[in-house]
Coordinates of C-alpha atoms and ligand atoms in Angstrom, one line a residue:
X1 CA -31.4 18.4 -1.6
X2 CA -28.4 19.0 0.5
X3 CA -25.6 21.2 -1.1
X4 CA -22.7 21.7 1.2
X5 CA -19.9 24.6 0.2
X6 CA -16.5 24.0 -0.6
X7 CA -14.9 21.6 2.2
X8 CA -11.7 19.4 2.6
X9 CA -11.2 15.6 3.1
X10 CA -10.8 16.2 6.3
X11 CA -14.8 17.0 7.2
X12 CA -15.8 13.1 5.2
X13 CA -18.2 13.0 8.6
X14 CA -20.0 10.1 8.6
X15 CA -23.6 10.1 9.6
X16 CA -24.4 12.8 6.6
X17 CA -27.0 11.9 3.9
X18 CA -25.5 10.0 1.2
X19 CA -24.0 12.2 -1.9
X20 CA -21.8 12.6 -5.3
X21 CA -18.2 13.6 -3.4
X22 CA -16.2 15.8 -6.3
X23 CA -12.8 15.5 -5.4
X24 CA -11.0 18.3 -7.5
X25 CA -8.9 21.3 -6.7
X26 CA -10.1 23.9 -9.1
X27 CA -13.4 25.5 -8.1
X28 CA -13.3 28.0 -10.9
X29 CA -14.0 24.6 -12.8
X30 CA -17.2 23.4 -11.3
X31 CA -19.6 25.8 -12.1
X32 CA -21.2 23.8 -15.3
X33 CA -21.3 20.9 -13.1
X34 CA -23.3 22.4 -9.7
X35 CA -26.0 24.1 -11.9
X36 CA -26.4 20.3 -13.8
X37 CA -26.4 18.7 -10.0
X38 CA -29.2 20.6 -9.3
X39 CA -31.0 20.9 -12.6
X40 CA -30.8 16.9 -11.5
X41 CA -31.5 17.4 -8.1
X42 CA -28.0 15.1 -6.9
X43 CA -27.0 15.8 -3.7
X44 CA -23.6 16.8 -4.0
X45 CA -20.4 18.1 -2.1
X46 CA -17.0 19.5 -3.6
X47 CA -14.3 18.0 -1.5
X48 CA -10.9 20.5 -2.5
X49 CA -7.9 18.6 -2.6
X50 CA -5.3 21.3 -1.9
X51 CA -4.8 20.4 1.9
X52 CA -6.8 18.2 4.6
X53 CA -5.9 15.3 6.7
X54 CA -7.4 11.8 6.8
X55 CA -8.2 9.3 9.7
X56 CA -7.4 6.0 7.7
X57 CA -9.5 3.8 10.2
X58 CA -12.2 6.3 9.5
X59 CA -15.2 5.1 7.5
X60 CA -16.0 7.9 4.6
X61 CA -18.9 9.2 4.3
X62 CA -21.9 7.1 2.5
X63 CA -22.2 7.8 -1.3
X64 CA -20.2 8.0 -4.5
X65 CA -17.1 10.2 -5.2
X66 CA -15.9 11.2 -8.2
X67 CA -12.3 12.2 -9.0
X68 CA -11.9 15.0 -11.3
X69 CA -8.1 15.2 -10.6
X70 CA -6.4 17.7 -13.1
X71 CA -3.4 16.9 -15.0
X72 CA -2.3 20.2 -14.8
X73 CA -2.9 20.7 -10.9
X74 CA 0.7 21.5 -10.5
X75 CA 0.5 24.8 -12.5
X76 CA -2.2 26.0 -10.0
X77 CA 0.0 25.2 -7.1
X78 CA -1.4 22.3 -6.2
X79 CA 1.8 20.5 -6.7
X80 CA 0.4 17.7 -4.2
X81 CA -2.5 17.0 -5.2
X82 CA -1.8 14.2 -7.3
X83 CA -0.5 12.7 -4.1
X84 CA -3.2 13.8 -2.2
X85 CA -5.9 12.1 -4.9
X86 CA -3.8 9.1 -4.6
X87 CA -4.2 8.8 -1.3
X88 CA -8.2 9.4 -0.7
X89 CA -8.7 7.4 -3.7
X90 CA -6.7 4.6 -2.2
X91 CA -8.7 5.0 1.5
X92 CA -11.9 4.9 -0.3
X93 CA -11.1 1.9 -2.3
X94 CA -10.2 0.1 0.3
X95 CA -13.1 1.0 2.3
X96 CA -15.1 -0.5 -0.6
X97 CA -16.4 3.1 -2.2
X98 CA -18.0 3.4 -5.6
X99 CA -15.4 5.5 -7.0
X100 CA -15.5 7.2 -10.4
X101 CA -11.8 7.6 -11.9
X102 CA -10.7 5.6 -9.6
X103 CA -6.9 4.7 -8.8
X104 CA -5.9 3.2 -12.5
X105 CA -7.6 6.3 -13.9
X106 CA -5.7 8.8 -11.9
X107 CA -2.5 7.0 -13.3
X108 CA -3.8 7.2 -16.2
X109 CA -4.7 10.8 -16.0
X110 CA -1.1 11.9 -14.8
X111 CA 0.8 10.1 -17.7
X112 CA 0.8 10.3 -21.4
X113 CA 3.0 7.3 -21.5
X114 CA 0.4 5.3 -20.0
X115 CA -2.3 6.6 -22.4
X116 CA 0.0 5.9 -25.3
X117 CA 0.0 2.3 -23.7
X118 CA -3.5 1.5 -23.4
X119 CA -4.1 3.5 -26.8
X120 CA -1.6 1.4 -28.3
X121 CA -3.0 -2.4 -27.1
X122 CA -6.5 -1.6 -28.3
X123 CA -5.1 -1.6 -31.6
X124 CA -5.4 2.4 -32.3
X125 CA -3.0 4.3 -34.7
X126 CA -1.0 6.3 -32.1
X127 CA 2.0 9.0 -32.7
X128 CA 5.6 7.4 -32.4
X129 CA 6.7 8.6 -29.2
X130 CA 10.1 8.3 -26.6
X131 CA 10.1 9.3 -23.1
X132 CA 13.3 10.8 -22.1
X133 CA 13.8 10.7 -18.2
X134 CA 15.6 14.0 -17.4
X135 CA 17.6 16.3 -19.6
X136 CA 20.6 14.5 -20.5
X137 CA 19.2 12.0 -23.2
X138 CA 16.9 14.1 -25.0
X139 CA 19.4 15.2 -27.9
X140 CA 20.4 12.2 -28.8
X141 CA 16.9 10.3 -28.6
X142 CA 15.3 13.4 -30.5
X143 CA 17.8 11.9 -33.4
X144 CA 15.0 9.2 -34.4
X145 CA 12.8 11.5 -34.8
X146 CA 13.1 13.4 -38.3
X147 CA 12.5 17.0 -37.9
X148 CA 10.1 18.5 -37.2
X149 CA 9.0 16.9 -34.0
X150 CA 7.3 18.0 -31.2
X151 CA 8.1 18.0 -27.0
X152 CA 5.2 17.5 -24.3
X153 CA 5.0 16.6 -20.8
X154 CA 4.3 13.0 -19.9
X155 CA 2.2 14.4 -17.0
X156 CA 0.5 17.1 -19.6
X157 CA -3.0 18.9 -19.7
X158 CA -3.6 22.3 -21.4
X159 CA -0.4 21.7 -23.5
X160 CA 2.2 21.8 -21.1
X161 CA 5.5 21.4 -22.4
X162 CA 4.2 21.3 -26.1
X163 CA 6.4 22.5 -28.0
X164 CA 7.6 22.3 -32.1
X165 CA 11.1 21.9 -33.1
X166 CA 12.2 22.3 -36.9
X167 CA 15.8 21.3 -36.4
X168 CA 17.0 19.2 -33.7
X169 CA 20.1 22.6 -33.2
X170 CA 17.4 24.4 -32.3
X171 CA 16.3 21.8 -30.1
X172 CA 19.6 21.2 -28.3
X173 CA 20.0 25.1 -28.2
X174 CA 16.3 24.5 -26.1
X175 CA 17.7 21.5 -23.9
X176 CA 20.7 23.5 -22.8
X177 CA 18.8 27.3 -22.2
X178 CA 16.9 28.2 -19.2
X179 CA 14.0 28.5 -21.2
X180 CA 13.9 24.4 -20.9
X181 CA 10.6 23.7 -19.3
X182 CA 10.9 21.3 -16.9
X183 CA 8.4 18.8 -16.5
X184 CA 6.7 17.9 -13.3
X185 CA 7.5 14.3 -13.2
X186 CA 10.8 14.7 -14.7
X187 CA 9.5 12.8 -18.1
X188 CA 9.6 14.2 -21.6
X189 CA 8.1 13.1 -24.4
X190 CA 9.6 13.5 -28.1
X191 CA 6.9 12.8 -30.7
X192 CA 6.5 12.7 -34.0
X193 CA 4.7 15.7 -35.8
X194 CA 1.5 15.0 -37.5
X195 CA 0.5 16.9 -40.2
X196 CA -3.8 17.4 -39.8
X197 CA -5.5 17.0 -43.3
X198 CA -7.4 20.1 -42.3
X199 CA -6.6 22.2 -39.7
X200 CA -8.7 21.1 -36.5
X201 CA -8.2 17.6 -33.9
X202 CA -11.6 16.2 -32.9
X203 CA -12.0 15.4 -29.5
X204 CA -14.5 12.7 -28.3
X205 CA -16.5 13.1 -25.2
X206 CA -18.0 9.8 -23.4
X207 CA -19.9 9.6 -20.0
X208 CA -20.5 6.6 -18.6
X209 CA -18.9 5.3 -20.9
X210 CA -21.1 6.0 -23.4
X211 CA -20.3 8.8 -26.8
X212 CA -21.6 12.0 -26.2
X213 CA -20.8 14.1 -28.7
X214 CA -17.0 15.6 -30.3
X215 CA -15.9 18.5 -30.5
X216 CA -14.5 20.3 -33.5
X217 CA -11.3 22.0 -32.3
X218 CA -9.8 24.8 -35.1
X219 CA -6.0 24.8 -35.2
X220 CA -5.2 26.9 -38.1
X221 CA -3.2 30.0 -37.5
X222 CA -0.4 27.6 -36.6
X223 CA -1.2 27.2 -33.2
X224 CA -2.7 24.2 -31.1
X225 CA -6.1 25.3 -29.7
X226 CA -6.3 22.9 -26.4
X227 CA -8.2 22.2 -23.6
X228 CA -11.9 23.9 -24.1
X229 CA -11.8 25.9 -21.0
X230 CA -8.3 26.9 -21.3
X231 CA -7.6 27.5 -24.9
X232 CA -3.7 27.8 -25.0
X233 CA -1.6 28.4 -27.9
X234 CA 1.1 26.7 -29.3
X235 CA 2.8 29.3 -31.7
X236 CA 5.7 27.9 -34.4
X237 CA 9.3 26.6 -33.5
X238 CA 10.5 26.6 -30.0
X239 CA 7.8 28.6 -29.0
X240 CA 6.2 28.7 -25.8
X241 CA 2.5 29.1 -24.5
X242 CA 2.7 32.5 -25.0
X243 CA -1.4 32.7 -24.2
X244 CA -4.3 30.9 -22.1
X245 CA -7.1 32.5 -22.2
X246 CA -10.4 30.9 -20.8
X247 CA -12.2 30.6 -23.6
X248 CA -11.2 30.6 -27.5
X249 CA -12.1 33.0 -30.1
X250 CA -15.6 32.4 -31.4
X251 CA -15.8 29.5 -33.0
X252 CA -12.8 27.9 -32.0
X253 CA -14.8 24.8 -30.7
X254 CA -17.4 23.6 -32.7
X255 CA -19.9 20.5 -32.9
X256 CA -18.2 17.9 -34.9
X257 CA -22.1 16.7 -36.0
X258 CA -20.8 14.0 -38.2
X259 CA -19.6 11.5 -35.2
X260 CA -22.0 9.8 -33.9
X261 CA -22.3 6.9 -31.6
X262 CA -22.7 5.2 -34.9
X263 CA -19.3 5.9 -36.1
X264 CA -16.7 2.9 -36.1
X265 CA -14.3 4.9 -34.3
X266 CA -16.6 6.0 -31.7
X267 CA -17.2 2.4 -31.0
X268 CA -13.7 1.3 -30.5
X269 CA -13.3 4.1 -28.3
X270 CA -16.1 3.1 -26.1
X271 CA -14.6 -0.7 -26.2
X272 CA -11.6 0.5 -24.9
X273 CA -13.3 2.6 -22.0
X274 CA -14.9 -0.4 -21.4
X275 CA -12.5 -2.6 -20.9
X276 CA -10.2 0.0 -19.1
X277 CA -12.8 0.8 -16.8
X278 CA -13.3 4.1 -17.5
X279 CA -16.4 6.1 -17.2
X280 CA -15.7 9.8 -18.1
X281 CA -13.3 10.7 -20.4
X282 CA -12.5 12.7 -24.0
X283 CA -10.2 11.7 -26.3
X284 CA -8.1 13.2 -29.1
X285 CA -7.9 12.2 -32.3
X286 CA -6.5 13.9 -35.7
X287 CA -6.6 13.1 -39.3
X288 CA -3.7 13.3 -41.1
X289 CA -2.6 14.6 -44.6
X290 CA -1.5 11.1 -45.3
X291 CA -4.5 9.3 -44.3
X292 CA -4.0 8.6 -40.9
X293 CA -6.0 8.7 -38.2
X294 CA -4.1 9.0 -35.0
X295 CA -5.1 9.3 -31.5
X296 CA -2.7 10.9 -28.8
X297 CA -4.6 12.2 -25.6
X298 CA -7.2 10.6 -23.3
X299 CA -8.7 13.3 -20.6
X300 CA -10.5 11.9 -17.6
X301 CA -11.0 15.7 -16.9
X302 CA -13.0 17.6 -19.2
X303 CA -13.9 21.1 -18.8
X304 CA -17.1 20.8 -21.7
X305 CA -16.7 24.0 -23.9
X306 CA -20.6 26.4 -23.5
X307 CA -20.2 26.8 -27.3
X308 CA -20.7 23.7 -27.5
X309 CA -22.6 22.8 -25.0
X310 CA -25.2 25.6 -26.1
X311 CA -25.8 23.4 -29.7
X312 CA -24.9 19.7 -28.6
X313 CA -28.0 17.6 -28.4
X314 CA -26.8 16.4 -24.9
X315 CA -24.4 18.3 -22.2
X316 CA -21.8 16.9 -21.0
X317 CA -22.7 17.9 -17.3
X318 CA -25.6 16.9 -17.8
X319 CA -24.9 13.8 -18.3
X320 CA -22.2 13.5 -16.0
X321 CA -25.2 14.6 -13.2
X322 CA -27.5 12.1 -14.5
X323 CA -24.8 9.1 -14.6
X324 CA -23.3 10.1 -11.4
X325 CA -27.2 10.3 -9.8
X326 CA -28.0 7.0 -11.2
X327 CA -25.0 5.3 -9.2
X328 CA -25.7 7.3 -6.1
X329 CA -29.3 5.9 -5.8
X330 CA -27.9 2.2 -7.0
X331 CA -25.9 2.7 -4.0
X332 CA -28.6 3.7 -1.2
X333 CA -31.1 1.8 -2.9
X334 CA -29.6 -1.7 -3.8
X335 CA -31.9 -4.2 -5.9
Ligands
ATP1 N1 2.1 14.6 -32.4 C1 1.5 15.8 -32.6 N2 1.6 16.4 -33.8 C2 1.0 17.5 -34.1 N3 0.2 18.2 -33.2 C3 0.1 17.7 -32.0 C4 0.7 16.4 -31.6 N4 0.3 16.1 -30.4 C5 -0.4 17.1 -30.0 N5 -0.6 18.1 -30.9 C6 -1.4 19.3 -30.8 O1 -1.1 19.9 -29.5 C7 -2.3 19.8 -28.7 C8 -2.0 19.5 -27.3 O2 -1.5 18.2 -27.2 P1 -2.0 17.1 -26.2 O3 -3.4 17.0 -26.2 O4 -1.2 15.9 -26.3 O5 -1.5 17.9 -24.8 P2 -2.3 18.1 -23.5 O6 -1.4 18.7 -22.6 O7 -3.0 16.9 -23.1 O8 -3.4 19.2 -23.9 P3 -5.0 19.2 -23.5 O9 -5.1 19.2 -22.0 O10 -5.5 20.5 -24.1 O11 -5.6 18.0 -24.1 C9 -3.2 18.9 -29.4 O12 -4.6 19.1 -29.2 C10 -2.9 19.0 -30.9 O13 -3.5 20.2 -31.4
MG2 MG1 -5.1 17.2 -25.6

């Protein structure tokens, strides 16, 4: 097995033995997933999209690549690489590459609007929702929203932007301060605030397109617990992330045992990965007081939390290793 260290797009040298390519630009992220490449024995290589160069009339290395671009890439100063993802996803694609979160996924990854979209055509209960481009129309579009509603960023991850407001004064008060956070593509989104039944969201991991388990995700206290690697917190109104810590308080994410690849939901979910075209993804759902069930968030980047990866009758890595090795030796070894 060949494991090469950290390298950049430039170094795609063909002529190497074939691989899984991880585009991504967070190493602290890919420990789970190294030690399930080689529990798996998949030759791999981490490809770091924070700088690099590309020869377009090059041909990229033999194998598969897999995008694990990050929402929230910006807040680790890799501003660019969205743009840079883009751009090697696009070169590979047009060189013919087997690429996992591929170029409709990126867009999908980068935009709550368009996850709204797709959530919305499959038929699924989804959060009413306007996206306000730039400050000045947020007060008044807020208006058609009754109180208390909530801000996020259209290009979100780990809660950015998430915000609750319990008057829309206090909100213009927000719009107008230089506390206003200002979103990285310029789009926010005003949404209506769902009350949970009980207070947790359930988020739904799939690999290959296929359920893997959900996750149990305790919001009591008043905050939003978030993203399982960085749990942030949402305190009360107007609030800001005041904390991100890498991992919650115990028992903050928990086995949700009573989904199953069995449950009707799950199976829509998996429809619409199928018909999206999307391999690896989790998705959000919660359950309202009045009955709802409403889904609002669709990851393609999942940082699996060890909680509950320690219980789960499956990992998520590890099947991410095992779906990912499968392709690679479709690829070099063709029927
Ligand atoms: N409309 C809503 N009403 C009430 N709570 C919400 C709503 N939307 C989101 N939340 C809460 O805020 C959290 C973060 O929202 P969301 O998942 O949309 O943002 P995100 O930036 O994608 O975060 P992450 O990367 O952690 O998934 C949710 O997990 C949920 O607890
Ligand atoms: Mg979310």
């Amino acid at each position: 097995m060949t494991v090469v260290e950290h390298t950049r797009a430039w170094s795609f040298a063909p002529g190497t033995a074939p691989r899984v390519h991880v585009l991504h630009e967070n190493p602290e992220w890919f420990p789970p997933f190294e030690s399930a490449f080689r529990a798996a024995d998949v030759p791999f290589q981490e490809v770091l999209l924070t700088d690099g160069s590309l020869d377009l009339d090059a041909e990229p290395a033999p194998g598969v690549y897999w995008s694990r671009l990050s929402a929230s890439a910006h807040t680790r100063e890799h501003r660019f690489t969205k743009e840079y993802t883009r751009a090697v996803v696009a070169w590979l694609e047009g060189w013919g590459r087997r690429v996992v979160g591929g170029s409709h996924v990126v867009e999908l990854e980068v935009s709550k609007v368009a996850q709204h979209a797709l959530l919305r055509r499959h038929g699924f209960d989804v959060p009413r929702t306007l996206a306000v481009f730039g400050r000045q129309e947020l007060g008044v579009r807020a208006r058609e929203l009754a109180a208390p509603f909530i801000t996020k960023h259209n290009q979100g991850g780990k809660g950015l932007g998430v915000r609750r407001f319990d008057t829309h004064e206090e909100f213009d008060a927000y719009v107008a301060s230089a506390e206003f956070e200002e979103p990285a593509d310029g789009i926010t989104l005003l949404q209506e605030y769902l009350r949970s039944a009980q207070p947790f969201i359930t988020r739904a991991e799939f690999v290959g397109g296929r359920f893997v388990y959900a996750v149990r995700v305790d919001t009591s206290a008043g905050s939003f617990e978030l993203c399982p690697a960085d749990a942030c917190e949402v305190p009360t109104s107007g609030q800001t992330l005041e904390a991100c810590v890498v991992d919650g308080p115990q028992g903050l994410f928990t086995l949700r045992e009573e989904i199953t690849a069995d449950t009707p939901l799950v199976k829509r979910y998996e429809e619409l990965l199928r018909g999206a075209g999307i391999e690896i993804a989790g998705i959000e759902f919660l359950e309202t007081a009045d009955g709802r069930t409403v889904t609002y968030d669709i990851n393609t980047n999942t940082n699996y939390n060890p909680a509950v990866e320690a219980v789960a009758p499956r990992s998520g890595p590890g099947e991410i290793a095992r779906y990912l090795g499968d392709l690679l030796r479709a690829e070099t070894h063709p029927r």
